[in-house]
Amino acid sequence: MFKKLVTVSLIATLLLSGCGNKNAAPKNSKEANGNAKPAATEMAYKDGEYTKDSEPDEHGGYMTATVTVKDGKITDAGLVLYNGDGSEKDENYGKENGEIKNQETYDKAQASLEGAKDYPKQLVEKQDITKVDSVTGATHTHAAYVELVSKMLEEAKAE
């Protein structure tokens, strides 16, 4: 009898907690008082072209991100990935001594390059680095790109 009561109580609790309104603001929140901070998409940036290099990863590879701002909006963005020797990652990325020694490794490397190409496009489209979605195969690149561009945009904020 006790087990049934506990089970029914747990189920009722789970059902009720799942019905809660996640978007409800507390009554004394800044939004309720009209003091809400503007969303990142409303952020205005100083016009110009911004370029920044990331710190090298464990293999010495790094990235260079560029963002162009015109009329306070992000109008263009770019991303170039480099190997530890400073060469740009390309169709040879994932090969060993110019040869594909491990097809799976090569395919993953190429998928990460292909996926990373999407990040600058998303940034221009969404105007908010926090809304750039990670692409399968390029999650480490995503984290580094978000960090790098966040720093860049912080410097580009219009006063």
PDB file of N, CA and C in Angstrom, residues 27-121:
ATOM      1  N   LYS A  27       7.099  38.486 -10.333  1.00  0.00           N
ATOM      2  CA  LYS A  27       6.361  39.742 -10.305  1.00  0.00           C
ATOM      3  C   LYS A  27       7.241  40.957 -10.090  1.00  0.00           C
ATOM      4  N   ASN A  28       8.371  40.796  -9.421  1.00  0.00           N
ATOM      5  CA  ASN A  28       9.234  41.944  -9.177  1.00  0.00           C
ATOM      6  C   ASN A  28      10.492  41.910 -10.034  1.00  0.00           C
ATOM      7  N   SER A  29      10.424  41.228 -11.158  1.00  0.00           N
ATOM      8  CA  SER A  29      11.586  41.152 -12.038  1.00  0.00           C
ATOM      9  C   SER A  29      11.788  42.464 -12.771  1.00  0.00           C
ATOM     10  N   LYS A  30      12.954  42.644 -13.364  1.00  0.00           N
ATOM     11  CA  LYS A  30      13.251  43.849 -14.140  1.00  0.00           C
ATOM     12  C   LYS A  30      12.309  43.966 -15.327  1.00  0.00           C
ATOM     13  N   GLU A  31      11.974  42.832 -15.949  1.00  0.00           N
ATOM     14  CA  GLU A  31      11.062  42.874 -17.096  1.00  0.00           C
ATOM     15  C   GLU A  31       9.698  43.381 -16.670  1.00  0.00           C
ATOM     16  N   ALA A  32       9.218  42.929 -15.524  1.00  0.00           N
ATOM     17  CA  ALA A  32       7.915  43.353 -15.051  1.00  0.00           C
ATOM     18  C   ALA A  32       7.911  44.841 -14.727  1.00  0.00           C
ATOM     19  N   ASN A  33       9.048  45.371 -14.302  1.00  0.00           N
ATOM     20  CA  ASN A  33       9.158  46.786 -13.966  1.00  0.00           C
ATOM     21  C   ASN A  33       9.512  47.652 -15.163  1.00  0.00           C
ATOM     22  N   GLY A  34       9.705  47.043 -16.340  1.00  0.00           N
ATOM     23  CA  GLY A  34      10.035  47.816 -17.528  1.00  0.00           C
ATOM     24  C   GLY A  34      11.505  48.181 -17.632  1.00  0.00           C
ATOM     25  N   ASN A  35      12.352  47.574 -16.830  1.00  0.00           N
ATOM     26  CA  ASN A  35      13.786  47.875 -16.849  1.00  0.00           C
ATOM     27  C   ASN A  35      14.582  46.778 -17.526  1.00  0.00           C
ATOM     28  N   ALA A  36      13.986  46.094 -18.454  1.00  0.00           N
ATOM     29  CA  ALA A  36      14.655  44.963 -19.097  1.00  0.00           C
ATOM     30  C   ALA A  36      15.836  45.436 -19.925  1.00  0.00           C
ATOM     31  N   LYS A  37      16.885  44.643 -19.907  1.00  0.00           N
ATOM     32  CA  LYS A  37      18.067  44.906 -20.722  1.00  0.00           C
ATOM     33  C   LYS A  37      17.741  44.520 -22.159  1.00  0.00           C
ATOM     34  N   PRO A  38      18.148  45.302 -23.157  1.00  0.00           N
ATOM     35  CA  PRO A  38      17.835  44.937 -24.537  1.00  0.00           C
ATOM     36  C   PRO A  38      18.478  43.609 -24.915  1.00  0.00           C
ATOM     37  N   ALA A  39      17.798  42.864 -25.739  1.00  0.00           N
ATOM     38  CA  ALA A  39      18.331  41.582 -26.203  1.00  0.00           C
ATOM     39  C   ALA A  39      19.574  41.817 -27.037  1.00  0.00           C
ATOM     40  N   ALA A  40      20.413  40.772 -27.128  1.00  0.00           N
ATOM     41  CA  ALA A  40      21.664  40.890 -27.884  1.00  0.00           C
ATOM     42  C   ALA A  40      21.398  41.239 -29.342  1.00  0.00           C
ATOM     43  N   THR A  41      20.250  40.824 -29.862  1.00  0.00           N
ATOM     44  CA  THR A  41      19.944  41.135 -31.259  1.00  0.00           C
ATOM     45  C   THR A  41      19.678  42.617 -31.460  1.00  0.00           C
ATOM     46  N   GLU A  42      19.378  43.337 -30.378  1.00  0.00           N
ATOM     47  CA  GLU A  42      19.144  44.768 -30.459  1.00  0.00           C
ATOM     48  C   GLU A  42      20.435  45.553 -30.246  1.00  0.00           C
ATOM     49  N   MET A  43      21.517  44.873 -29.968  1.00  0.00           N
ATOM     50  CA  MET A  43      22.784  45.523 -29.677  1.00  0.00           C
ATOM     51  C   MET A  43      23.331  46.196 -30.927  1.00  0.00           C
ATOM     52  N   ALA A  44      23.773  47.427 -30.756  1.00  0.00           N
ATOM     53  CA  ALA A  44      24.385  48.151 -31.873  1.00  0.00           C
ATOM     54  C   ALA A  44      25.902  48.097 -31.716  1.00  0.00           C
ATOM     55  N   TYR A  45      26.582  47.949 -32.822  1.00  0.00           N
ATOM     56  CA  TYR A  45      28.038  47.865 -32.824  1.00  0.00           C
ATOM     57  C   TYR A  45      28.609  49.021 -33.627  1.00  0.00           C
ATOM     58  N   LYS A  46      29.851  49.374 -33.298  1.00  0.00           N
ATOM     59  CA  LYS A  46      30.550  50.418 -34.052  1.00  0.00           C
ATOM     60  C   LYS A  46      30.921  49.860 -35.423  1.00  0.00           C
ATOM     61  N   ASP A  47      30.708  50.670 -36.448  1.00  0.00           N
ATOM     62  CA  ASP A  47      31.043  50.249 -37.804  1.00  0.00           C
ATOM     63  C   ASP A  47      32.537  49.973 -37.928  1.00  0.00           C
ATOM     64  N   GLY A  48      32.865  48.978 -38.728  1.00  0.00           N
ATOM     65  CA  GLY A  48      34.258  48.641 -38.980  1.00  0.00           C
ATOM     66  C   GLY A  48      34.421  47.166 -39.253  1.00  0.00           C
ATOM     67  N   GLU A  49      35.662  46.775 -39.531  1.00  0.00           N
ATOM     68  CA  GLU A  49      35.977  45.359 -39.719  1.00  0.00           C
ATOM     69  C   GLU A  49      36.838  44.929 -38.549  1.00  0.00           C
ATOM     70  N   TYR A  50      36.418  43.866 -37.900  1.00  0.00           N
ATOM     71  CA  TYR A  50      37.096  43.361 -36.715  1.00  0.00           C
ATOM     72  C   TYR A  50      37.680  41.988 -37.031  1.00  0.00           C
ATOM     73  N   THR A  51      38.916  41.778 -36.621  1.00  0.00           N
ATOM     74  CA  THR A  51      39.595  40.503 -36.848  1.00  0.00           C
ATOM     75  C   THR A  51      40.272  40.088 -35.557  1.00  0.00           C
ATOM     76  N   LYS A  52      40.187  38.807 -35.243  1.00  0.00           N
ATOM     77  CA  LYS A  52      40.801  38.312 -34.009  1.00  0.00           C
ATOM     78  C   LYS A  52      41.229  36.860 -34.214  1.00  0.00           C
ATOM     79  N   ASP A  53      42.389  36.521 -33.660  1.00  0.00           N
ATOM     80  CA  ASP A  53      42.894  35.143 -33.675  1.00  0.00           C
ATOM     81  C   ASP A  53      42.592  34.483 -32.340  1.00  0.00           C
ATOM     82  N   SER A  54      42.285  33.199 -32.389  1.00  0.00           N
ATOM     83  CA  SER A  54      42.071  32.437 -31.159  1.00  0.00           C
ATOM     84  C   SER A  54      43.418  32.020 -30.578  1.00  0.00           C
ATOM     85  N   GLU A  55      43.372  31.537 -29.378  1.00  0.00           N
ATOM     86  CA  GLU A  55      44.551  30.919 -28.779  1.00  0.00           C
ATOM     87  C   GLU A  55      44.747  29.560 -29.462  1.00  0.00           C
ATOM     88  N   PRO A  56      45.985  29.104 -29.589  1.00  0.00           N
ATOM     89  CA  PRO A  56      46.217  27.782 -30.197  1.00  0.00           C
ATOM     90  C   PRO A  56      45.600  26.662 -29.354  1.00  0.00           C
ATOM     91  N   ASP A  57      45.100  25.631 -30.037  1.00  0.00           N
ATOM     92  CA  ASP A  57      44.578  24.468 -29.331  1.00  0.00           C
ATOM     93  C   ASP A  57      45.725  23.531 -28.960  1.00  0.00           C
ATOM     94  N   GLU A  58      45.405  22.348 -28.465  1.00  0.00           N
ATOM     95  CA  GLU A  58      46.436  21.402 -28.008  1.00  0.00           C
ATOM     96  C   GLU A  58      47.346  20.919 -29.132  1.00  0.00           C
ATOM     97  N   HIS A  59      46.921  21.102 -30.381  1.00  0.00           N
ATOM     98  CA  HIS A  59      47.743  20.704 -31.530  1.00  0.00           C
ATOM     99  C   HIS A  59      48.424  21.900 -32.184  1.00  0.00           C
ATOM    100  N   GLY A  60      48.214  23.080 -31.610  1.00  0.00           N
ATOM    101  CA  GLY A  60      48.797  24.297 -32.171  1.00  0.00           C
ATOM    102  C   GLY A  60      47.915  24.969 -33.200  1.00  0.00           C
ATOM    103  N   GLY A  61      46.800  24.339 -33.552  1.00  0.00           N
ATOM    104  CA  GLY A  61      45.877  24.931 -34.517  1.00  0.00           C
ATOM    105  C   GLY A  61      45.145  26.115 -33.911  1.00  0.00           C
ATOM    106  N   TYR A  62      44.719  27.017 -34.755  1.00  0.00           N
ATOM    107  CA  TYR A  62      43.981  28.190 -34.286  1.00  0.00           C
ATOM    108  C   TYR A  62      43.041  28.664 -35.383  1.00  0.00           C
ATOM    109  N   MET A  63      42.243  29.662 -35.069  1.00  0.00           N
ATOM    110  CA  MET A  63      41.310  30.211 -36.050  1.00  0.00           C
ATOM    111  C   MET A  63      41.414  31.725 -36.076  1.00  0.00           C
ATOM    112  N   THR A  64      41.048  32.286 -37.211  1.00  0.00           N
ATOM    113  CA  THR A  64      40.934  33.733 -37.357  1.00  0.00           C
ATOM    114  C   THR A  64      39.492  34.022 -37.744  1.00  0.00           C
ATOM    115  N   ALA A  65      38.848  34.858 -36.944  1.00  0.00           N
ATOM    116  CA  ALA A  65      37.471  35.251 -37.228  1.00  0.00           C
ATOM    117  C   ALA A  65      37.451  36.716 -37.625  1.00  0.00           C
ATOM    118  N   THR A  66      36.599  37.039 -38.578  1.00  0.00           N
ATOM    119  CA  THR A  66      36.397  38.432 -38.978  1.00  0.00           C
ATOM    120  C   THR A  66      34.908  38.744 -38.935  1.00  0.00           C
ATOM    121  N   VAL A  67      34.617  39.969 -38.552  1.00  0.00           N
ATOM    122  CA  VAL A  67      33.241  40.449 -38.523  1.00  0.00           C
ATOM    123  C   VAL A  67      33.240  41.856 -39.092  1.00  0.00           C
ATOM    124  N   THR A  68      32.347  42.116 -40.028  1.00  0.00           N
ATOM    125  CA  THR A  68      32.187  43.455 -40.596  1.00  0.00           C
ATOM    126  C   THR A  68      30.864  44.024 -40.104  1.00  0.00           C
ATOM    127  N   VAL A  69      30.935  45.252 -39.586  1.00  0.00           N
ATOM    128  CA  VAL A  69      29.749  45.928 -39.070  1.00  0.00           C
ATOM    129  C   VAL A  69      29.503  47.185 -39.894  1.00  0.00           C
ATOM    130  N   LYS A  70      28.271  47.341 -40.335  1.00  0.00           N
ATOM    131  CA  LYS A  70      27.880  48.544 -41.075  1.00  0.00           C
ATOM    132  C   LYS A  70      26.511  48.980 -40.561  1.00  0.00           C
ATOM    133  N   ASP A  71      26.390  50.254 -40.269  1.00  0.00           N
ATOM    134  CA  ASP A  71      25.150  50.806 -39.716  1.00  0.00           C
ATOM    135  C   ASP A  71      24.730  50.068 -38.446  1.00  0.00           C
ATOM    136  N   GLY A  72      25.719  49.651 -37.657  1.00  0.00           N
ATOM    137  CA  GLY A  72      25.455  49.001 -36.380  1.00  0.00           C
ATOM    138  C   GLY A  72      25.077  47.545 -36.458  1.00  0.00           C
ATOM    139  N   LYS A  73      25.017  46.982 -37.644  1.00  0.00           N
ATOM    140  CA  LYS A  73      24.618  45.583 -37.840  1.00  0.00           C
ATOM    141  C   LYS A  73      25.771  44.773 -38.415  1.00  0.00           C
ATOM    142  N   ILE A  74      25.792  43.484 -38.105  1.00  0.00           N
ATOM    143  CA  ILE A  74      26.792  42.578 -38.665  1.00  0.00           C
ATOM    144  C   ILE A  74      26.382  42.290 -40.105  1.00  0.00           C
ATOM    145  N   THR A  75      27.223  42.699 -41.052  1.00  0.00           N
ATOM    146  CA  THR A  75      26.890  42.521 -42.470  1.00  0.00           C
ATOM    147  C   THR A  75      27.694  41.407 -43.127  1.00  0.00           C
ATOM    148  N   ASP A  76      28.811  41.023 -42.515  1.00  0.00           N
ATOM    149  CA  ASP A  76      29.639  39.962 -43.079  1.00  0.00           C
ATOM    150  C   ASP A  76      30.445  39.339 -41.951  1.00  0.00           C
ATOM    151  N   ALA A  77      30.777  38.081 -42.111  1.00  0.00           N
ATOM    152  CA  ALA A  77      31.597  37.379 -41.124  1.00  0.00           C
ATOM    153  C   ALA A  77      32.395  36.309 -41.844  1.00  0.00           C
ATOM    154  N   GLY A  78      33.547  36.004 -41.309  1.00  0.00           N
ATOM    155  CA  GLY A  78      34.389  34.982 -41.906  1.00  0.00           C
ATOM    156  C   GLY A  78      35.084  34.160 -40.840  1.00  0.00           C
ATOM    157  N   LEU A  79      35.562  33.014 -41.240  1.00  0.00           N
ATOM    158  CA  LEU A  79      36.270  32.118 -40.337  1.00  0.00           C
ATOM    159  C   LEU A  79      37.286  31.328 -41.145  1.00  0.00           C
ATOM    160  N   VAL A  80      38.546  31.383 -40.717  1.00  0.00           N
ATOM    161  CA  VAL A  80      39.606  30.603 -41.351  1.00  0.00           C
ATOM    162  C   VAL A  80      40.248  29.761 -40.261  1.00  0.00           C
ATOM    163  N   LEU A  81      40.389  28.470 -40.519  1.00  0.00           N
ATOM    164  CA  LEU A  81      40.995  27.535 -39.572  1.00  0.00           C
ATOM    165  C   LEU A  81      42.400  27.189 -40.033  1.00  0.00           C
ATOM    166  N   TYR A  82      43.335  27.171 -39.070  1.00  0.00           N
ATOM    167  CA  TYR A  82      44.739  26.909 -39.381  1.00  0.00           C
ATOM    168  C   TYR A  82      45.256  25.695 -38.621  1.00  0.00           C
ATOM    169  N   ASN A  83      46.172  24.971 -39.276  1.00  0.00           N
ATOM    170  CA  ASN A  83      46.898  23.877 -38.640  1.00  0.00           C
ATOM    171  C   ASN A  83      47.967  24.456 -37.723  1.00  0.00           C
ATOM    172  N   GLY A  84      48.593  23.598 -36.943  1.00  0.00           N
ATOM    173  CA  GLY A  84      49.659  24.025 -36.044  1.00  0.00           C
ATOM    174  C   GLY A  84      50.843  24.643 -36.755  1.00  0.00           C
ATOM    175  N   ASP A  85      51.073  24.284 -38.017  1.00  0.00           N
ATOM    176  CA  ASP A  85      52.202  24.845 -38.772  1.00  0.00           C
ATOM    177  C   ASP A  85      51.847  26.171 -39.446  1.00  0.00           C
ATOM    178  N   GLY A  86      50.606  26.646 -39.226  1.00  0.00           N
ATOM    179  CA  GLY A  86      50.186  27.919 -39.803  1.00  0.00           C
ATOM    180  C   GLY A  86      49.522  27.806 -41.160  1.00  0.00           C
ATOM    181  N   SER A  87      49.485  26.606 -41.728  1.00  0.00           N
ATOM    182  CA  SER A  87      48.820  26.435 -43.028  1.00  0.00           C
ATOM    183  C   SER A  87      47.309  26.348 -42.815  1.00  0.00           C
ATOM    184  N   GLU A  88      46.565  26.808 -43.808  1.00  0.00           N
ATOM    185  CA  GLU A  88      45.112  26.783 -43.715  1.00  0.00           C
ATOM    186  C   GLU A  88      44.607  25.347 -43.833  1.00  0.00           C
ATOM    187  N   LYS A  89      43.645  24.994 -42.992  1.00  0.00           N
ATOM    188  CA  LYS A  89      43.040  23.666 -43.076  1.00  0.00           C
ATOM    189  C   LYS A  89      42.226  23.601 -44.363  1.00  0.00           C
ATOM    190  N   ASP A  90      42.461  22.536 -45.141  1.00  0.00           N
ATOM    191  CA  ASP A  90      41.804  22.396 -46.437  1.00  0.00           C
ATOM    192  C   ASP A  90      41.491  20.929 -46.696  1.00  0.00           C
ATOM    193  N   GLU A  91      41.431  20.541 -47.958  1.00  0.00           N
ATOM    194  CA  GLU A  91      41.099  19.148 -48.301  1.00  0.00           C
ATOM    195  C   GLU A  91      42.135  18.146 -47.800  1.00  0.00           C
ATOM    196  N   ASN A  92      43.286  18.617 -47.360  1.00  0.00           N
ATOM    197  CA  ASN A  92      44.307  17.726 -46.808  1.00  0.00           C
ATOM    198  C   ASN A  92      44.188  17.552 -45.298  1.00  0.00           C
ATOM    199  N   TYR A  93      43.308  18.326 -44.671  1.00  0.00           N
ATOM    200  CA  TYR A  93      43.129  18.229 -43.227  1.00  0.00           C
ATOM    201  C   TYR A  93      42.601  16.838 -42.876  1.00  0.00           C
ATOM    202  N   GLY A  94      43.287  16.150 -41.997  1.00  0.00           N
ATOM    203  CA  GLY A  94      42.925  14.793 -41.603  1.00  0.00           C
ATOM    204  C   GLY A  94      43.776  13.733 -42.274  1.00  0.00           C
ATOM    205  N   LYS A  95      44.599  14.157 -43.231  1.00  0.00           N
ATOM    206  CA  LYS A  95      45.517  13.220 -43.886  1.00  0.00           C
ATOM    207  C   LYS A  95      46.825  13.183 -43.096  1.00  0.00           C
ATOM    208  N   GLU A  96      47.570  12.105 -43.258  1.00  0.00           N
ATOM    209  CA  GLU A  96      48.895  11.973 -42.658  1.00  0.00           C
ATOM    210  C   GLU A  96      49.907  11.870 -43.785  1.00  0.00           C
ATOM    211  N   ASN A  97      50.834  12.805 -43.810  1.00  0.00           N
ATOM    212  CA  ASN A  97      51.849  12.850 -44.868  1.00  0.00           C
ATOM    213  C   ASN A  97      51.220  12.824 -46.264  1.00  0.00           C
ATOM    214  N   GLY A  98      50.105  13.540 -46.411  1.00  0.00           N
ATOM    215  CA  GLY A  98      49.458  13.652 -47.712  1.00  0.00           C
ATOM    216  C   GLY A  98      48.585  12.475 -48.099  1.00  0.00           C
ATOM    217  N   GLU A  99      48.461  11.479 -47.213  1.00  0.00           N
ATOM    218  CA  GLU A  99      47.658  10.292 -47.524  1.00  0.00           C
ATOM    219  C   GLU A  99      46.582  10.073 -46.475  1.00  0.00           C
ATOM    220  N   ILE A 100      45.480   9.491 -46.924  1.00  0.00           N
ATOM    221  CA  ILE A 100      44.420   9.125 -45.989  1.00  0.00           C
ATOM    222  C   ILE A 100      44.804   7.783 -45.377  1.00  0.00           C
ATOM    223  N   LYS A 101      45.271   7.834 -44.134  1.00  0.00           N
ATOM    224  CA  LYS A 101      45.673   6.597 -43.442  1.00  0.00           C
ATOM    225  C   LYS A 101      44.482   5.988 -42.703  1.00  0.00           C
ATOM    226  N   ASN A 102      43.583   6.858 -42.238  1.00  0.00           N
ATOM    227  CA  ASN A 102      42.408   6.406 -41.507  1.00  0.00           C
ATOM    228  C   ASN A 102      41.202   7.163 -42.068  1.00  0.00           C
ATOM    229  N   GLN A 103      40.365   6.469 -42.805  1.00  0.00           N
ATOM    230  CA  GLN A 103      39.233   7.106 -43.485  1.00  0.00           C
ATOM    231  C   GLN A 103      38.296   7.790 -42.501  1.00  0.00           C
ATOM    232  N   GLU A 104      38.048   7.151 -41.361  1.00  0.00           N
ATOM    233  CA  GLU A 104      37.134   7.726 -40.368  1.00  0.00           C
ATOM    234  C   GLU A 104      37.681   9.051 -39.826  1.00  0.00           C
ATOM    235  N   THR A 105      38.967   9.088 -39.518  1.00  0.00           N
ATOM    236  CA  THR A 105      39.597  10.315 -39.030  1.00  0.00           C
ATOM    237  C   THR A 105      39.529  11.406 -40.088  1.00  0.00           C
ATOM    238  N   TYR A 106      39.833  11.049 -41.310  1.00  0.00           N
ATOM    239  CA  TYR A 106      39.789  12.015 -42.412  1.00  0.00           C
ATOM    240  C   TYR A 106      38.366  12.559 -42.605  1.00  0.00           C
ATOM    241  N   ASP A 107      37.386  11.664 -42.596  1.00  0.00           N
ATOM    242  CA  ASP A 107      35.994  12.081 -42.780  1.00  0.00           C
ATOM    243  C   ASP A 107      35.541  13.028 -41.671  1.00  0.00           C
ATOM    244  N   LYS A 108      35.935  12.729 -40.430  1.00  0.00           N
ATOM    245  CA  LYS A 108      35.578  13.604 -39.308  1.00  0.00           C
ATOM    246  C   LYS A 108      36.232  14.975 -39.462  1.00  0.00           C
ATOM    247  N   ALA A 109      37.488  14.984 -39.856  1.00  0.00           N
ATOM    248  CA  ALA A 109      38.210  16.248 -40.038  1.00  0.00           C
ATOM    249  C   ALA A 109      37.542  17.089 -41.120  1.00  0.00           C
ATOM    250  N   GLN A 110      37.191  16.460 -42.220  1.00  0.00           N
ATOM    251  CA  GLN A 110      36.557  17.192 -43.312  1.00  0.00           C
ATOM    252  C   GLN A 110      35.142  17.657 -42.935  1.00  0.00           C
ATOM    253  N   ALA A 111      34.427  16.833 -42.166  1.00  0.00           N
ATOM    254  CA  ALA A 111      33.084  17.222 -41.712  1.00  0.00           C
ATOM    255  C   ALA A 111      33.162  18.440 -40.794  1.00  0.00           C
ATOM    256  N   SER A 112      34.192  18.491 -39.962  1.00  0.00           N
ATOM    257  CA  SER A 112      34.332  19.645 -39.069  1.00  0.00           C
ATOM    258  C   SER A 112      34.609  20.914 -39.862  1.00  0.00           C
ATOM    259  N   LEU A 113      35.422  20.799 -40.911  1.00  0.00           N
ATOM    260  CA  LEU A 113      35.687  21.964 -41.765  1.00  0.00           C
ATOM    261  C   LEU A 113      34.416  22.430 -42.466  1.00  0.00           C
ATOM    262  N   GLU A 114      33.682  21.485 -42.999  1.00  0.00           N
ATOM    263  CA  GLU A 114      32.451  21.822 -43.715  1.00  0.00           C
ATOM    264  C   GLU A 114      31.435  22.448 -42.767  1.00  0.00           C
ATOM    265  N   GLY A 115      31.304  21.871 -41.584  1.00  0.00           N
ATOM    266  CA  GLY A 115      30.362  22.403 -40.598  1.00  0.00           C
ATOM    267  C   GLY A 115      30.728  23.798 -40.134  1.00  0.00           C
ATOM    268  N   ALA A 116      32.019  24.051 -39.961  1.00  0.00           N
ATOM    269  CA  ALA A 116      32.484  25.355 -39.475  1.00  0.00           C
ATOM    270  C   ALA A 116      32.162  26.481 -40.451  1.00  0.00           C
ATOM    271  N   LYS A 117      32.016  26.156 -41.728  1.00  0.00           N
ATOM    272  CA  LYS A 117      31.684  27.184 -42.727  1.00  0.00           C
ATOM    273  C   LYS A 117      30.317  27.814 -42.449  1.00  0.00           C
ATOM    274  N   ASP A 118      29.484  27.101 -41.729  1.00  0.00           N
ATOM    275  CA  ASP A 118      28.128  27.568 -41.457  1.00  0.00           C
ATOM    276  C   ASP A 118      28.077  28.639 -40.366  1.00  0.00           C
ATOM    277  N   TYR A 119      29.059  28.666 -39.481  1.00  0.00           N
ATOM    278  CA  TYR A 119      29.010  29.579 -38.336  1.00  0.00           C
ATOM    279  C   TYR A 119      28.975  31.056 -38.729  1.00  0.00           C
ATOM    280  N   PRO A 120      29.840  31.524 -39.619  1.00  0.00           N
ATOM    281  CA  PRO A 120      29.750  32.941 -40.006  1.00  0.00           C
ATOM    282  C   PRO A 120      28.418  33.290 -40.679  1.00  0.00           C
ATOM    283  N   LYS A 121      27.889  32.380 -41.487  1.00  0.00           N
ATOM    284  CA  LYS A 121      26.598  32.619 -42.148  1.00  0.00           C
ATOM    285  C   LYS A 121      25.495  32.798 -41.104  1.00  0.00           C
TER     286      LYS A 121
END
